Structures are given as structure tokens and as C-alpha cells.
Tab-separated table of C-alpha atoms in Angstrom:
chain	number	residue	atom	x	y	z
A	1	UNK	CA	-4.508	4.752	-0.819
A	2	UNK	CA	-1.689	2.880	-2.604
A	3	UNK	CA	-0.505	-0.164	-0.664
A	4	UNK	CA	1.133	-3.377	-1.790
A	5	UNK	CA	-1.946	-4.714	-3.536
A	6	UNK	CA	-2.706	-1.526	-5.489
A	7	UNK	CA	0.954	-1.147	-6.485
A	8	UNK	CA	0.892	-4.755	-7.706
A	9	UNK	CA	-2.157	-3.891	-9.828
A	10	UNK	CA	-0.442	-0.781	-11.204
A	11	UNK	CA	2.605	-2.860	-12.161
A	12	UNK	CA	0.438	-5.396	-13.971
A	13	UNK	CA	-1.348	-2.664	-15.947
A	14	UNK	CA	1.952	-1.050	-16.896
A	15	UNK	CA	3.486	-4.392	-17.823
A	16	UNK	CA	0.529	-5.358	-20.003
A	17	UNK	CA	0.647	-1.981	-21.762
A	18	UNK	CA	4.395	-1.581	-22.274
A	19	UNK	CA	6.351	-4.816	-21.874
A	20	UNK	CA	7.835	-6.228	-25.072
A	21	UNK	CA	7.198	-2.992	-26.996
A	22	UNK	CA	9.506	-0.252	-28.216
A	23	UNK	CA	9.089	3.214	-26.781
A	24	UNK	CA	8.081	5.755	-29.407
A	25	UNK	CA	7.729	8.611	-26.926
A	26	UNK	CA	9.690	9.483	-23.789
A	27	UNK	CA	9.227	12.645	-21.760
A	28	UNK	CA	10.591	13.121	-18.227
A	29	UNK	CA	9.221	16.295	-16.691
A	30	UNK	CA	11.554	16.539	-13.725
A	31	UNK	CA	14.649	18.746	-13.937
A	32	UNK	CA	17.144	15.991	-13.189
A	33	UNK	CA	16.054	13.864	-16.147
A	34	UNK	CA	14.673	16.506	-18.490
A	35	UNK	CA	17.206	15.601	-21.206
A	36	UNK	CA	16.820	11.825	-20.920
A	37	UNK	CA	15.275	10.183	-23.980
A	38	UNK	CA	14.410	6.471	-23.918
A	39	UNK	CA	12.831	6.502	-27.391
A	40	UNK	CA	13.821	3.432	-29.413
A	41	UNK	CA	14.378	1.210	-26.387
A	42	UNK	CA	12.097	-1.729	-25.593
A	43	UNK	CA	10.437	-2.096	-22.215
A	44	UNK	CA	11.401	-5.463	-20.778
A	45	UNK	CA	9.089	-5.708	-17.785
A	46	UNK	CA	7.463	-3.790	-14.948
A	47	UNK	CA	8.071	-5.292	-11.524
A	48	UNK	CA	6.485	-4.299	-8.200
A	49	UNK	CA	8.614	-4.383	-5.068
A	50	UNK	CA	6.614	-3.518	-1.969
A	51	UNK	CA	5.279	-0.049	-2.764
A	52	UNK	CA	7.913	0.588	-5.459
A	53	UNK	CA	7.629	0.144	-9.232
A	54	UNK	CA	10.616	-0.880	-11.336
A	55	UNK	CA	10.224	-0.442	-15.112
A	56	UNK	CA	13.132	-2.232	-16.781
A	57	UNK	CA	14.152	-0.840	-20.151
A	58	UNK	CA	16.463	-2.209	-22.822
A	59	UNK	CA	20.062	-1.148	-22.368
A	60	UNK	CA	20.248	-1.925	-18.656
A	61	UNK	CA	18.141	0.960	-17.368
A	62	UNK	CA	15.373	1.069	-14.758
A	63	UNK	CA	12.720	3.733	-14.280
A	64	UNK	CA	12.033	3.654	-10.543
A	65	UNK	CA	8.859	5.248	-9.195
A	66	UNK	CA	6.933	5.357	-5.937
A	67	UNK	CA	3.312	6.466	-5.629
A	68	UNK	CA	3.348	7.520	-1.948
A	69	UNK	CA	-0.076	8.997	-1.119
A	70	UNK	CA	-1.191	10.708	-4.333
A	71	UNK	CA	0.857	9.344	-7.221
A	72	UNK	CA	-0.721	7.374	-10.058
A	73	UNK	CA	0.139	5.765	-13.382
A	74	UNK	CA	-2.576	5.987	-16.029
A	75	UNK	CA	-2.722	4.069	-19.311
A	76	UNK	CA	-4.292	5.587	-22.433
A	77	UNK	CA	-5.035	4.360	-25.958
A	78	UNK	CA	-4.259	6.536	-29.004
A	79	UNK	CA	-6.703	9.422	-29.206
A	80	UNK	CA	-8.054	8.823	-25.702
A	81	UNK	CA	-8.350	11.923	-23.536
A	82	UNK	CA	-5.941	11.915	-20.603
A	83	UNK	CA	-7.762	12.094	-17.302
A	84	UNK	CA	-5.298	11.625	-14.475
A	85	UNK	CA	-5.071	15.283	-13.496
A	86	UNK	CA	-3.909	18.636	-14.845
A	87	UNK	CA	-0.916	18.700	-17.179
A	88	UNK	CA	1.361	20.354	-14.623
A	89	UNK	CA	1.077	17.244	-12.437
A	90	UNK	CA	2.552	14.966	-15.098
A	91	UNK	CA	6.050	13.773	-14.187
A	92	UNK	CA	6.762	11.276	-16.980
A	93	UNK	CA	5.286	9.981	-20.224
A	94	UNK	CA	6.276	6.636	-21.736
A	95	UNK	CA	4.529	5.795	-24.984
A	96	UNK	CA	4.480	2.958	-27.508
A	97	UNK	CA	2.651	2.667	-30.815
A	98	UNK	CA	-0.591	1.613	-29.138
A	99	UNK	CA	-0.427	2.690	-25.481
A	100	UNK	CA	0.774	5.667	-23.457
A	101	UNK	CA	1.634	5.456	-19.763
A	102	UNK	CA	1.446	8.769	-17.894
A	103	UNK	CA	2.818	9.189	-14.378
A	104	UNK	CA	0.955	11.806	-12.333
A	105	UNK	CA	2.172	13.397	-9.073
A	106	UNK	CA	4.984	10.876	-8.645
A	107	UNK	CA	6.941	12.011	-5.581
A	108	UNK	CA	9.771	9.590	-6.388
A	109	UNK	CA	11.038	9.222	-9.943
A	110	UNK	CA	14.558	8.054	-10.743
A	111	UNK	CA	16.476	6.441	-13.554
A	112	UNK	CA	18.963	3.817	-12.438
A	113	UNK	CA	21.162	1.225	-13.981
A	114	UNK	CA	19.288	-2.040	-13.608
A	115	UNK	CA	22.363	-3.496	-11.947
A	116	UNK	CA	21.830	-0.898	-9.212
A	117	UNK	CA	18.146	-1.678	-8.487
A	118	UNK	CA	19.086	-2.615	-4.950
A	119	UNK	CA	19.990	1.015	-4.299
A	120	UNK	CA	16.283	1.770	-4.541
A	121	UNK	CA	14.721	-1.315	-2.952
A	122	UNK	CA	17.496	-3.158	-1.151
A	123	UNK	CA	16.400	-1.786	2.211
A	124	UNK	CA	12.983	-3.434	1.985
A	125	UNK	CA	11.958	-6.435	4.005
A	126	UNK	CA	10.287	-9.507	2.464
A	127	UNK	CA	7.654	-8.532	-0.085
A	128	UNK	CA	4.200	-9.839	0.834
A	129	UNK	CA	3.352	-10.276	-2.860
A	130	UNK	CA	6.841	-11.048	-4.146
A	131	UNK	CA	8.915	-14.171	-4.797
A	132	UNK	CA	11.154	-13.266	-1.849
A	133	UNK	CA	8.340	-13.552	0.712
A	134	UNK	CA	9.668	-15.160	3.891
A	135	UNK	CA	7.254	-15.162	6.858
A	136	UNK	CA	9.892	-16.188	9.373
A	137	UNK	CA	12.215	-13.386	8.339
A	138	UNK	CA	9.334	-10.885	8.398
A	139	UNK	CA	8.385	-11.864	11.950
A	140	UNK	CA	12.023	-11.758	13.037
A	141	UNK	CA	12.284	-8.228	11.630
A	142	UNK	CA	9.145	-7.141	13.475
A	143	UNK	CA	10.370	-8.667	16.713
A	144	UNK	CA	13.799	-7.062	16.548
A	145	UNK	CA	12.419	-4.035	18.408
A	146	UNK	CA	9.983	-5.569	20.931
A	147	UNK	CA	9.083	-2.229	22.542
A	148	UNK	CA	7.906	-0.675	19.276
A	149	UNK	CA	4.127	-0.300	18.808
A	150	UNK	CA	2.816	-2.952	16.438
A	151	UNK	CA	1.161	-0.411	14.120
A	152	UNK	CA	4.421	1.477	13.591
A	153	UNK	CA	6.350	-1.761	13.052
A	154	UNK	CA	3.891	-2.947	10.398
A	155	UNK	CA	4.281	0.317	8.459
A	156	UNK	CA	8.080	0.069	8.488
A	157	UNK	CA	8.866	-1.317	5.035
A	158	UNK	CA	12.223	-2.568	6.291
A	159	UNK	CA	10.339	-5.199	8.288
A	160	UNK	CA	7.961	-6.399	5.579
A	161	UNK	CA	7.065	-4.661	2.348
A	162	UNK	CA	3.535	-3.822	1.270
A	163	UNK	CA	1.530	-2.944	4.384
A	164	UNK	CA	0.086	0.572	4.460
A	165	UNK	CA	-2.191	2.430	6.802
A	166	UNK	CA	-5.379	0.604	5.807
A	167	UNK	CA	-3.930	-2.857	6.271
A	168	UNK	CA	-2.197	-1.802	9.475
A	169	UNK	CA	-5.552	-1.025	11.096
A	170	UNK	CA	-7.280	-4.083	9.649
A	171	UNK	CA	-4.501	-6.513	10.628
A	172	UNK	CA	-4.494	-5.251	14.208
A	173	UNK	CA	-8.274	-5.625	14.380
A	174	UNK	CA	-8.147	-9.197	13.092
A	175	UNK	CA	-5.391	-9.988	15.584
A	176	UNK	CA	-7.552	-8.577	18.383
A	177	UNK	CA	-4.940	-6.116	19.635
A	178	UNK	CA	-4.559	-2.342	19.436
A	179	UNK	CA	-1.931	-0.829	17.117
A	180	UNK	CA	-0.205	0.617	20.210
A	181	UNK	CA	0.552	-2.786	21.719
A	182	UNK	CA	4.334	-3.342	21.836
A	183	UNK	CA	5.373	-6.041	19.386
A	184	UNK	CA	6.994	-8.014	22.179
A	185	UNK	CA	3.673	-8.261	24.040
A	186	UNK	CA	1.832	-9.860	21.138
A	187	UNK	CA	0.669	-13.319	22.318
A	188	UNK	CA	2.665	-16.145	20.665
A	189	UNK	CA	-0.325	-17.624	18.829
A	190	UNK	CA	-1.086	-14.269	17.245
A	191	UNK	CA	2.512	-13.394	16.395
A	192	UNK	CA	2.817	-16.764	14.699
A	193	UNK	CA	-0.281	-16.014	12.632
A	194	UNK	CA	0.548	-12.401	11.778
A	195	UNK	CA	2.699	-12.925	8.636
A	196	UNK	CA	0.230	-15.392	7.127
A	197	UNK	CA	-2.671	-13.041	7.859
A	198	UNK	CA	-0.940	-10.084	6.227
A	199	UNK	CA	-0.099	-12.078	3.116
A	200	UNK	CA	-3.589	-13.547	2.922
A	201	UNK	CA	-5.195	-10.092	2.970
A	202	UNK	CA	-2.948	-8.642	0.261
A	203	UNK	CA	-3.170	-11.716	-1.967
A	204	UNK	CA	-6.965	-11.738	-1.686
A	205	UNK	CA	-7.120	-8.115	-2.825
A	206	UNK	CA	-4.468	-7.879	-5.514
A	207	UNK	CA	-7.014	-8.747	-8.218
A	208	UNK	CA	-9.954	-6.804	-6.771
A	209	UNK	CA	-10.978	-3.292	-7.820
A	210	UNK	CA	-12.239	-2.584	-4.274
A	211	UNK	CA	-10.201	-3.628	-1.255
A	212	UNK	CA	-12.106	-5.917	1.126
A	213	UNK	CA	-11.104	-7.520	4.411
A	214	UNK	CA	-14.439	-8.512	5.953
A	215	UNK	CA	-16.179	-10.965	3.658
A	216	UNK	CA	-19.400	-9.171	4.641
A	217	UNK	CA	-21.854	-7.915	2.074
A	218	UNK	CA	-22.033	-4.129	2.108
A	219	UNK	CA	-19.027	-3.723	4.399
A	220	UNK	CA	-15.555	-3.659	2.874
A	221	UNK	CA	-13.398	-2.904	5.933
A	222	UNK	CA	-13.741	-3.710	9.622
A	223	UNK	CA	-12.434	-0.498	11.180
A	224	UNK	CA	-10.512	1.715	8.743
A	225	UNK	CA	-12.477	4.848	7.871
A	226	UNK	CA	-15.273	3.893	10.281
A	227	UNK	CA	-14.695	6.361	13.141
A	228	UNK	CA	-17.809	6.722	15.332
A	229	UNK	CA	-19.605	3.953	13.462
A	230	UNK	CA	-20.529	0.688	15.193
A	231	UNK	CA	-17.952	-2.087	15.158
A	232	UNK	CA	-19.093	-4.791	12.761
A	233	UNK	CA	-18.368	-7.409	15.393
A	234	UNK	CA	-19.649	-5.966	18.689
A	235	UNK	CA	-21.392	-2.655	17.914
A	236	UNK	CA	-19.037	-0.477	19.977
A	237	UNK	CA	-18.203	2.828	18.216
A	238	UNK	CA	-14.902	2.605	16.343
A	239	UNK	CA	-12.280	5.109	17.450
A	240	UNK	CA	-9.555	6.935	15.550
A	241	UNK	CA	-6.297	8.553	16.640
A	242	UNK	CA	-3.045	9.570	15.008
A	243	UNK	CA	-0.102	7.202	15.307
A	244	UNK	CA	3.475	7.726	14.246
A	245	UNK	CA	7.016	8.478	15.275
A	246	UNK	CA	6.510	12.250	15.107
A	247	UNK	CA	7.721	12.591	11.521
A	248	UNK	CA	4.602	11.150	9.921
A	249	UNK	CA	1.320	10.792	11.798
A	250	UNK	CA	-1.235	8.360	10.374
A	251	UNK	CA	-4.943	8.076	11.265
A	252	UNK	CA	-5.361	4.736	13.009
A	253	UNK	CA	-8.688	3.023	13.648
A	254	UNK	CA	-9.568	0.411	16.255
A	255	UNK	CA	-12.406	-1.046	18.318
A	256	UNK	CA	-11.824	-0.480	22.042
A	257	UNK	CA	-13.927	-3.541	22.916
A	258	UNK	CA	-12.607	-6.103	20.428
A	259	UNK	CA	-8.939	-5.096	20.610
A	260	UNK	CA	-6.907	-5.417	23.800
A	261	UNK	CA	-3.841	-3.384	24.642
A	262	UNK	CA	-2.880	0.250	25.221
A	263	UNK	CA	-4.684	3.125	23.529
A	264	UNK	CA	-3.540	6.707	22.885
A	265	UNK	CA	-4.317	9.412	25.413
A	266	UNK	CA	-5.748	11.746	22.799
A	267	UNK	CA	-8.274	10.782	20.140
A	268	UNK	CA	-8.269	12.394	16.741
A	269	UNK	CA	-10.829	15.071	15.985
A	270	UNK	CA	-11.397	13.571	12.581
A	271	UNK	CA	-14.337	11.271	12.344
A	272	UNK	CA	-16.877	9.839	9.996
A	273	UNK	CA	-20.571	10.504	10.273
A	274	UNK	CA	-22.306	7.689	12.127
A	275	UNK	CA	-23.668	5.070	9.813
A	276	UNK	CA	-27.419	4.499	9.614
A	277	UNK	CA	-26.725	0.935	8.632
A	278	UNK	CA	-26.833	-1.483	11.608
A	279	UNK	CA	-24.103	-4.069	12.178
A	280	UNK	CA	-24.622	-7.430	10.445
A	281	UNK	CA	-27.048	-9.754	12.191
A	282	UNK	CA	-24.451	-12.522	12.336
A	283	UNK	CA	-20.971	-11.005	12.664
A	284	UNK	CA	-18.018	-13.276	11.911
A	285	UNK	CA	-16.417	-14.925	14.938
A	286	UNK	CA	-13.064	-13.638	16.117
A	287	UNK	CA	-10.173	-15.970	15.224
A	288	UNK	CA	-9.046	-15.490	18.836
A	289	UNK	CA	-12.352	-16.210	20.580
């Protein structure tokens, strides 16, 4: 699931493949830009901004893309077989003499003037992996609506950019509160720690092929994707329920014993098969114990 760390990795791969090189092939397979040809222009850089990718091209142009749930950029060497999906899912091809970048299933693909980049990303809050990161501003944004459930507030990219559904569940677990706790009811010590925790998790994972939040061998995540399995800290079965504002429901995982605060009235029917693997013999202590 693309979140700030995986988008950062995608930007680095694209930058390494394209930056400083002249495009020898350009093919936009969306009606709006079907006649656009960037051949002959050099790629200047590829910059991540939250969950957005900005590919800056010579001549003051930016190729703006967003992966959402299923999008992906794949890099191929000359003669290498493309393997990102069927051809009809390709939205854009940008090629140089020695690398070809292929964008599959991109739900957002625009070409902007670089001077207008803020039209695409100006609404975002501080980027957890960006030079504009500001923990105080991020916490102020989150606290601006104190009645809003913490999980929903963390997913709102206008508050802070880069947290997705996986990190939402993991951050709430590490804070010891449920994702349905109103932001304004978060204890002061935990609200003060929240921005640093979020940044620490994303920074720790931006160079890893597999996202990890636990530090435990054989267990990558504390609660996400672990419905019905024992909590790694206390052994209580992890629960899952949908959370959202009605326009977009997201599966949300939590431990009813380790996390205090309100819970939803209805649990999700989705669930993982119980794990045969027992919890670790020495689970890590809670930062709030």
C-alpha cells in the first residue's frame, strides 16, 4: 500500500533512472495529454511530496502523478520485459537511452507548469519526509478539529503528509489509544510525542524493502493486517473495523486491551486467519506504561 515511505522510494528510483538525462521516448496514454511529446527534454529531478510525485522536466514542466491504492512506476533496462501489468493499464512512458519508466494504473496524471506545482500539492500539510517538516505545525493542524477521530485526522493529508492506513493503525497502537479517540482527548504527553513518532516510523522505513514498525523478528507490524491474531504485546485478539467519513471507509486495526478510547459499534467481517505463531516471549514495553 503506497504511503509516504514507499512514494519516497519510488521517487528515488525514478530520479536515479531519469534525472540528468534527455528523454528519447514520451508517450502519455490519457486522452487529455495524448498529443504531448516531451522527447528531447532533460529530466531535472523527481521529487516526492507526501504521496505525490513531481517529475520536473526541462522547459518548466512538471509531470505530476499520484499512486493512490494501485498505481506504480516501474523502471526497465533496454530489452528487459515489462512486468508491471497488462499494456492497457499503462498511463505514461518516459524513456531515456538506458532506462524506461512506465507508469501503471496511475489514477492521477497531470502535466503542469513547474511554477504552478503548488496547484497540485499546495494543500498538503508538512511532509514527514520532506524539508518542510514542522512537527509543531503538524500537531496544530491535527488539533484544529478536536472532536475529529484521531485515525481520520492522521489520514487527512492537509494535516500532515505521508501517513496512510497502515501507519494510521500502527501509530495509534504505539500511542496506546484507539483510532476513534477524538484528537482533543489525546493525553498531552502522547500528543506531544505523536509528530516525532510518525516521522520516526516513516524515516526508519524509507530505505527498507519491507515496512516494519515492531523491531521484532518475524513480526513486521503490531496490528495492521492481524485481525483475530494475538496482540504482540498482550495476546488479546486484534480487532478490525471500517473507519472513515462515509466517502472512503478504511479497514482499521487495534488491540482492545492495549489501546484505550472509544471503539466502533460494528466490527468488520473481514479478518485474517488466526496465526499459529505465539506472541513473542518478551514483548516490548509500552512507551506509556
